Tab-separated table of C-alpha atoms in Angstrom:
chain	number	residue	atom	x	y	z
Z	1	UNK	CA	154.690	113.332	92.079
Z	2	UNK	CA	152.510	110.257	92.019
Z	3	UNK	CA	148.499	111.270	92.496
Z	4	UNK	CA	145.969	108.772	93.634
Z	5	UNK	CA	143.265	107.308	91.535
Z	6	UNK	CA	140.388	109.916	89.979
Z	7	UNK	CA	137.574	110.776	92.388
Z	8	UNK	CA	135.717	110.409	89.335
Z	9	UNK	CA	136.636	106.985	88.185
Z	10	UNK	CA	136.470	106.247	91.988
Z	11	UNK	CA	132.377	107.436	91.793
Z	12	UNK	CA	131.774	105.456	88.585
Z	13	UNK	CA	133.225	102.662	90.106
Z	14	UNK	CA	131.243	102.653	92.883
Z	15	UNK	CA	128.086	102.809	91.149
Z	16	UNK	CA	129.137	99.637	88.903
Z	17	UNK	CA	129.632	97.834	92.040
Z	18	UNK	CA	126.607	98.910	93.929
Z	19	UNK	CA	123.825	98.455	91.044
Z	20	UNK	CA	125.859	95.194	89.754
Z	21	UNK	CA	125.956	96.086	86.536
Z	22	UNK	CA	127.236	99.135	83.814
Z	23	UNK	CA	124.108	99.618	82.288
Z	24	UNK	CA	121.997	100.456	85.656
Z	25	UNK	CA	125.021	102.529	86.586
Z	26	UNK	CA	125.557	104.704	83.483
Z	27	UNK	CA	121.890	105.100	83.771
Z	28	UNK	CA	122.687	106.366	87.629
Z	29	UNK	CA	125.325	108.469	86.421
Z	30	UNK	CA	123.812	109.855	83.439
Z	31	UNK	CA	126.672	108.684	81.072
Z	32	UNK	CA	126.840	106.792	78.344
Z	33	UNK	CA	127.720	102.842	79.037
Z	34	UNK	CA	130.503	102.636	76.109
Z	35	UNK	CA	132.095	105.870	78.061
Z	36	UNK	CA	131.998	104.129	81.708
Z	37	UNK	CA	133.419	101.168	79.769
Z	38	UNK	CA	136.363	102.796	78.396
Z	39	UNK	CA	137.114	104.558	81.787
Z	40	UNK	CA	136.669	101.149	83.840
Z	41	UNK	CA	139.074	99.917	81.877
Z	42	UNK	CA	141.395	102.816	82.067
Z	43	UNK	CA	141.091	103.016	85.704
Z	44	UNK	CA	142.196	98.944	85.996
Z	45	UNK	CA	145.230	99.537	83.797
Z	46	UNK	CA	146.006	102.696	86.067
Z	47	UNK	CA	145.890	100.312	89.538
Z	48	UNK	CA	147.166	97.614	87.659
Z	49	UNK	CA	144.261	95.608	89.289
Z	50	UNK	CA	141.994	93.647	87.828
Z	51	UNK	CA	138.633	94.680	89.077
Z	52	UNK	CA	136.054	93.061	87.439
Z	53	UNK	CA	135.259	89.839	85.627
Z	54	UNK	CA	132.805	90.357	82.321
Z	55	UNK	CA	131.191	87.565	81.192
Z	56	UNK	CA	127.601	86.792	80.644
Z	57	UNK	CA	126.224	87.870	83.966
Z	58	UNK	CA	127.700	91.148	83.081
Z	59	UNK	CA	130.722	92.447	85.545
Z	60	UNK	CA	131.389	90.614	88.434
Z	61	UNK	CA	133.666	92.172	90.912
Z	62	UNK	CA	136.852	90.401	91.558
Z	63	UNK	CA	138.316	89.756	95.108
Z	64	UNK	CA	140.353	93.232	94.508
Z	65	UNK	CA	137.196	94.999	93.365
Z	66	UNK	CA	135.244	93.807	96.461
Z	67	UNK	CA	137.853	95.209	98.568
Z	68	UNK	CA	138.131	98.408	96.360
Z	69	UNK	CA	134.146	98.640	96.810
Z	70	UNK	CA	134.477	98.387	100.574
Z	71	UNK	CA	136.153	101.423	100.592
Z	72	UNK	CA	134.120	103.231	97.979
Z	73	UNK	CA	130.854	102.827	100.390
Z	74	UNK	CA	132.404	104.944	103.035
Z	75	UNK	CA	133.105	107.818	100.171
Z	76	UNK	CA	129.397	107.705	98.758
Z	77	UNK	CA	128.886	108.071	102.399
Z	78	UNK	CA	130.523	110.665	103.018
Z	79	UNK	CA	128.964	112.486	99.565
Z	80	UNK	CA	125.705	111.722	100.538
Z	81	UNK	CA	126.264	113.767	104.051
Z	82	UNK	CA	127.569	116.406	102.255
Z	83	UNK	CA	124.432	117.069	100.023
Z	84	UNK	CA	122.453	116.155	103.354
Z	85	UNK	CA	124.387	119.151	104.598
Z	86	UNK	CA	124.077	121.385	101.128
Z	87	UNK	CA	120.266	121.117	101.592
Z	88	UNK	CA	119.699	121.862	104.805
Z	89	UNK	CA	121.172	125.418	103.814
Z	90	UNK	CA	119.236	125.279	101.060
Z	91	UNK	CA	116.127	124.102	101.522
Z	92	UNK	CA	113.913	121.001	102.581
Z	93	UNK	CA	115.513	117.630	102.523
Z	94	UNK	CA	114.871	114.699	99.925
Z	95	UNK	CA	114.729	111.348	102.187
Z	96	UNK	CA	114.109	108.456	100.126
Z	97	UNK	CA	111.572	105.834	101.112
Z	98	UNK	CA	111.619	102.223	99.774
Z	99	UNK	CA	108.424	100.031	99.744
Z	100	UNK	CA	106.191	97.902	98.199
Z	101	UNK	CA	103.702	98.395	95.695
Z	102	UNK	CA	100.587	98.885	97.416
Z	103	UNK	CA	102.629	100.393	100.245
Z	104	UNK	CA	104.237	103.408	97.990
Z	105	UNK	CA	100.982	104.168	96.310
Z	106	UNK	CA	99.357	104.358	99.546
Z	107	UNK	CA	101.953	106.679	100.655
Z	108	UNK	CA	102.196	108.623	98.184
Z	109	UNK	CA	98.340	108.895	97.884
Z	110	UNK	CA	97.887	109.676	101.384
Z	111	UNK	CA	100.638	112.556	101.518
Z	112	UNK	CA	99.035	114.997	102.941
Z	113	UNK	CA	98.293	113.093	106.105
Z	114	UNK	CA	101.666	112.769	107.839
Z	115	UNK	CA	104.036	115.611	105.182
Z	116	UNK	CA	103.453	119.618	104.753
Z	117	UNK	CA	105.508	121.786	102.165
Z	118	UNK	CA	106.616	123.141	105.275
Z	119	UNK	CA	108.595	120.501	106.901
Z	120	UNK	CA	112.588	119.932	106.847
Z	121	UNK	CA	112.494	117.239	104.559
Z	122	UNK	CA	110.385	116.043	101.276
Z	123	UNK	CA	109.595	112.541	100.610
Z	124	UNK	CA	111.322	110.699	97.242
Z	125	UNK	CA	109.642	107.538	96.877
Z	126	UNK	CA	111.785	104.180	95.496
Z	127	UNK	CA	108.789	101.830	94.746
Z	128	UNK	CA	110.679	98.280	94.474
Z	129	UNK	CA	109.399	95.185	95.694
Z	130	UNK	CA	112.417	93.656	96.402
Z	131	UNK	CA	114.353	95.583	99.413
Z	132	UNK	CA	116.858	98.049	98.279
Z	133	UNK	CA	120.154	98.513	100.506
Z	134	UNK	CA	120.215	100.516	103.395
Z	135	UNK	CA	123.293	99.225	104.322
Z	136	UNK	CA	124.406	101.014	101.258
Z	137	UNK	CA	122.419	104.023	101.775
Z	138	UNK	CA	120.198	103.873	98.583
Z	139	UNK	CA	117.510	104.466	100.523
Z	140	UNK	CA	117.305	106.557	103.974
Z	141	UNK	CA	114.019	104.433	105.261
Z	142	UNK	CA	112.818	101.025	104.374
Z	143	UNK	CA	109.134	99.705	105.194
Z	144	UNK	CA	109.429	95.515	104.989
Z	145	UNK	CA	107.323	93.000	105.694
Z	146	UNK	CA	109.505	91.084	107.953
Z	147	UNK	CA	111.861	91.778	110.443
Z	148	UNK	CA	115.291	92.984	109.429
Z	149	UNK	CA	118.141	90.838	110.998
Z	150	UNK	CA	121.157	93.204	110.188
Z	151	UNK	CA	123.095	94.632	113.329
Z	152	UNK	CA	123.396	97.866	111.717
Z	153	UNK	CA	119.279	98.233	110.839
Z	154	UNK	CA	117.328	100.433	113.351
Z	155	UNK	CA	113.712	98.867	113.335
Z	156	UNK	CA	110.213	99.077	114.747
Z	157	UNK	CA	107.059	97.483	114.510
Z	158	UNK	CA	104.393	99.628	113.270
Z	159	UNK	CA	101.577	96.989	112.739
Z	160	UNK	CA	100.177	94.458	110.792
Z	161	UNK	CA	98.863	94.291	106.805
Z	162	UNK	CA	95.524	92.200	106.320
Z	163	UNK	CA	94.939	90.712	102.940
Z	164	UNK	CA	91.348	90.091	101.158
Z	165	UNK	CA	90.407	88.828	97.932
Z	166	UNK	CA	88.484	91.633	95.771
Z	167	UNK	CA	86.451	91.528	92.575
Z	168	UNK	CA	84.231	93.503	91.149
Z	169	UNK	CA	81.228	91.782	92.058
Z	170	UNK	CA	80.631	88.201	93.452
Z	171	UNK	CA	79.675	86.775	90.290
Z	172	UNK	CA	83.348	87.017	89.119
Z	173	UNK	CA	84.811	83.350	89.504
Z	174	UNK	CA	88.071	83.419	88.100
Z	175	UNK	CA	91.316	84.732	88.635
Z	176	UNK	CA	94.139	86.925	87.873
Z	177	UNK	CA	97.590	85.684	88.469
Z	178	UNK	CA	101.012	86.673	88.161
Z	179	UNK	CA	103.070	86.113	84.731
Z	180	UNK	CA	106.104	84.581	84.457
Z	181	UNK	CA	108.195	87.701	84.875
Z	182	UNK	CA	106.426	89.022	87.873
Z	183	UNK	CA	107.765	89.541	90.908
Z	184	UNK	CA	105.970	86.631	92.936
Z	185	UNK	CA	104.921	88.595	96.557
Z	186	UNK	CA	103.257	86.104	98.931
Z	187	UNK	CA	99.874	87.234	98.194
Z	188	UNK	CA	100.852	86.324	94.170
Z	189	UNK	CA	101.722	82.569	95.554
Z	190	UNK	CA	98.890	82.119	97.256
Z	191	UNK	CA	96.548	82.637	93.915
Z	192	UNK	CA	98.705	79.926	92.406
Z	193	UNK	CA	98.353	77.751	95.258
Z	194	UNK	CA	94.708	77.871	96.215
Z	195	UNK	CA	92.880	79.139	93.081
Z	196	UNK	CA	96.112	78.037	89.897
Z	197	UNK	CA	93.674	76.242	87.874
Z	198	UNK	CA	90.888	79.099	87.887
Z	199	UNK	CA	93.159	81.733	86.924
Z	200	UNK	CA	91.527	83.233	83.465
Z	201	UNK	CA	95.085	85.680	82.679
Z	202	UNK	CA	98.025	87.086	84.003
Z	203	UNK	CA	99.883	90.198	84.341
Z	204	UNK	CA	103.485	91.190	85.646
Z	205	UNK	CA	102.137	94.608	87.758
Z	206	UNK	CA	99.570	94.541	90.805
Z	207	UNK	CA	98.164	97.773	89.306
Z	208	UNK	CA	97.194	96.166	86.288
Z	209	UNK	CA	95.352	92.993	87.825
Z	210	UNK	CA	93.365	95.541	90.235
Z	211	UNK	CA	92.534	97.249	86.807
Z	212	UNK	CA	91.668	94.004	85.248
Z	213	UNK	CA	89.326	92.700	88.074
Z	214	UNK	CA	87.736	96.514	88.480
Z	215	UNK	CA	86.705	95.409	84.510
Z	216	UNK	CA	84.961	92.108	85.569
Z	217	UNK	CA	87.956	89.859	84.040
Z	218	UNK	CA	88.881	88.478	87.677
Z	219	UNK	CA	89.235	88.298	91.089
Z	220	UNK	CA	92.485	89.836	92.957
Z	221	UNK	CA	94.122	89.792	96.473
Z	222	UNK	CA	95.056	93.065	97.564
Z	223	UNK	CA	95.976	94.804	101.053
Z	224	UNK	CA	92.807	95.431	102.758
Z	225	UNK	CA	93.912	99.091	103.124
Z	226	UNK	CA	93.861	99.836	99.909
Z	227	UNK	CA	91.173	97.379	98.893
Z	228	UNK	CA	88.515	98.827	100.895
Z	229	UNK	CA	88.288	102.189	99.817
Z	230	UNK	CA	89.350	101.053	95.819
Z	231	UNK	CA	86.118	102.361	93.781
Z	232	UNK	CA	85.072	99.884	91.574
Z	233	UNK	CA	85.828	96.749	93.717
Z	234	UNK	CA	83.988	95.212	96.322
Z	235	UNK	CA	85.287	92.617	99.354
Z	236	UNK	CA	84.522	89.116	98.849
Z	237	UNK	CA	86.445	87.662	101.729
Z	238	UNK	CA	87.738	87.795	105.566
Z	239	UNK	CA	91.090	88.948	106.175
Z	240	UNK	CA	93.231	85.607	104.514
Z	241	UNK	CA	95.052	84.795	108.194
Z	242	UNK	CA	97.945	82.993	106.121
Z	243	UNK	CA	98.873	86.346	104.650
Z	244	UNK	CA	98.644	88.409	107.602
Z	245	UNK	CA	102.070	90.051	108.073
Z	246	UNK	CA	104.382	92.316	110.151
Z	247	UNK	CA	105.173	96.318	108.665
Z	248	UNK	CA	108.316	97.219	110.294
Z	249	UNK	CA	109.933	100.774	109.632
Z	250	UNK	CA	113.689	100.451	109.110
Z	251	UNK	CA	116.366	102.851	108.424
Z	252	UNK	CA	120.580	102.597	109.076
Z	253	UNK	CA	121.240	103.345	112.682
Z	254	UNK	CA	123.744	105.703	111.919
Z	255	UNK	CA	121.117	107.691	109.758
Z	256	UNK	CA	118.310	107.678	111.921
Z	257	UNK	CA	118.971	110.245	113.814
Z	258	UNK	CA	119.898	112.775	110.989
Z	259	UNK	CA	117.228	115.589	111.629
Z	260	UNK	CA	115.325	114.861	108.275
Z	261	UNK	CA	115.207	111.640	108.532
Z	262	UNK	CA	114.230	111.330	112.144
Z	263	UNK	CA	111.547	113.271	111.200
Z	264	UNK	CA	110.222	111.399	108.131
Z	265	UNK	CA	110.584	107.988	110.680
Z	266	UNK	CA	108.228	109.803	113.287
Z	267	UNK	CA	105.749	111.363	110.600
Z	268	UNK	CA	105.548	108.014	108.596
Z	269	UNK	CA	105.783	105.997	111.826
Z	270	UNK	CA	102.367	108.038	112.991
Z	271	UNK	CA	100.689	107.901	109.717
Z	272	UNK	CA	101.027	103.965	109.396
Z	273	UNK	CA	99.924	103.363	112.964
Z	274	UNK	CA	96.666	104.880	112.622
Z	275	UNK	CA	95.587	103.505	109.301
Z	276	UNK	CA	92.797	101.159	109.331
């Protein structure tokens, strides 16, 4: 009796295809990448489909594999509503939260005002600051700083984030900039626009240039939110009005209204209202 393909080589996969590559998936798995290897290549010879091109860029799904991977999303689906379910027997449920730098640390620093070890669900924080896919469920709530086009995105507008330039005193004249391997956020591009000749060094992580400027070496932009209450760093401008931008809370509209997450939206929702 023929069987259909391994629910195992069906999950590895998957997680090829969604983190575009077999080292970030065998990582995900917890596997070694010469074993997900072997198995992708097992698992092609088994469909007698070719599923991925490997080349430089690493594997690259074919037109087979991208249908193959439509079909997969609907079965990590499905796996993550069954643990959703498994933990609401057994406990509080993780909901994980994607944002930005300052964003996540404020979060995360400011816990206690929106989350209690009593409520349905515990927060799992996904600091990236490039947005992570909802669509594909690897996160259950996104904060952006624009407003999500996607059909299938539940959004709202929670506010606005101010930027200010910071240093830790105003004799500080120069600046710290982004390396080359940085991620280069709007507030990164406008140092290199207004201020590129005055920048004195450069690092790849906005934690480290608010460390550098707290020791004297430069001046930084940072969220005013964070900014204003950093010790060690005082304000040396008005809000910068052309990096002024929208928050908006996003999460899959199918999701949303999972009790957990509907009530990490409202608690977060609340918290990010009322900050200054």
């Amino acid at each position: 009796m023929k069987t259909g393909p391994d629910w195992n080589d069906l999950a590895y996969f998957s997680a090829i295809a969604r983190t575009g590559g077999l080292m970030r998936a065998a990582e995900t798995l917890g596997v070694s990448a010469a074993t997900l290897s072997r198995r992708m290549k097992a698992f092609e010879a088994s469909l007698g489909r070719r599923l991925f091109l490997h080349g430089s860029d690493g594997y690259t799904l074919t037109s087979d594999g991208r249908a193959l991977a439509q079909q997969t999303r609907s079965m990590e689906e499905a796996a993550r509503q069954i643990d959703i379910w498994q933990g609401q027997a057994a406990g509080p449920v993780c909901v994980r939260i994607s944002a930005g730098t300052w964003t996540s640390f404020d979060l995360a620093e400011r816990l206690a005002d929106y989350w209690q070890p009593a409520d349905t669900w515990v927060p799992e924080f996904m600091y990236c600051d490039l947005d992570l896919d909802i669509a594909r469920r690897e996160v259950d709530i996104g904060i952006r700083n624009r407003r999500p086009e996607q059909p299938w995105v539940a959004r709202q507008q929670i506010g606005w984030v101010d930027y200010a330039v910071y240093a830790s005193g105003p004799e500080v004249e120069g600046w710290i900039g982004p390396s080359w391997d940085a991620v280069v956020t709007p507030s990164a591009r406008w140092i290199q626009q207004q201020h590129g000749e005055e920048i004195v060094t450069k690092v790849n992580s906005p934690h480290l240039a608010s460390a550098l400027a707290k020791a004297g070496v430069g001046r930084v932009v940072l969220p005013v939110f964070v900014g204003d209450r950093m010790p060690g760093l005082v304000r040396l401008s008005d809000p910068i009005e052309a990096l002024r931008s929208e928050q908006w809370l996003v999460s899959h509209h199918e999701g949303r209204n999972q009790p957990p997450i509907r009530a990490a939206l409202d608690a977060i929702a609340g918290y990010l209202r009322q900050r200054p």
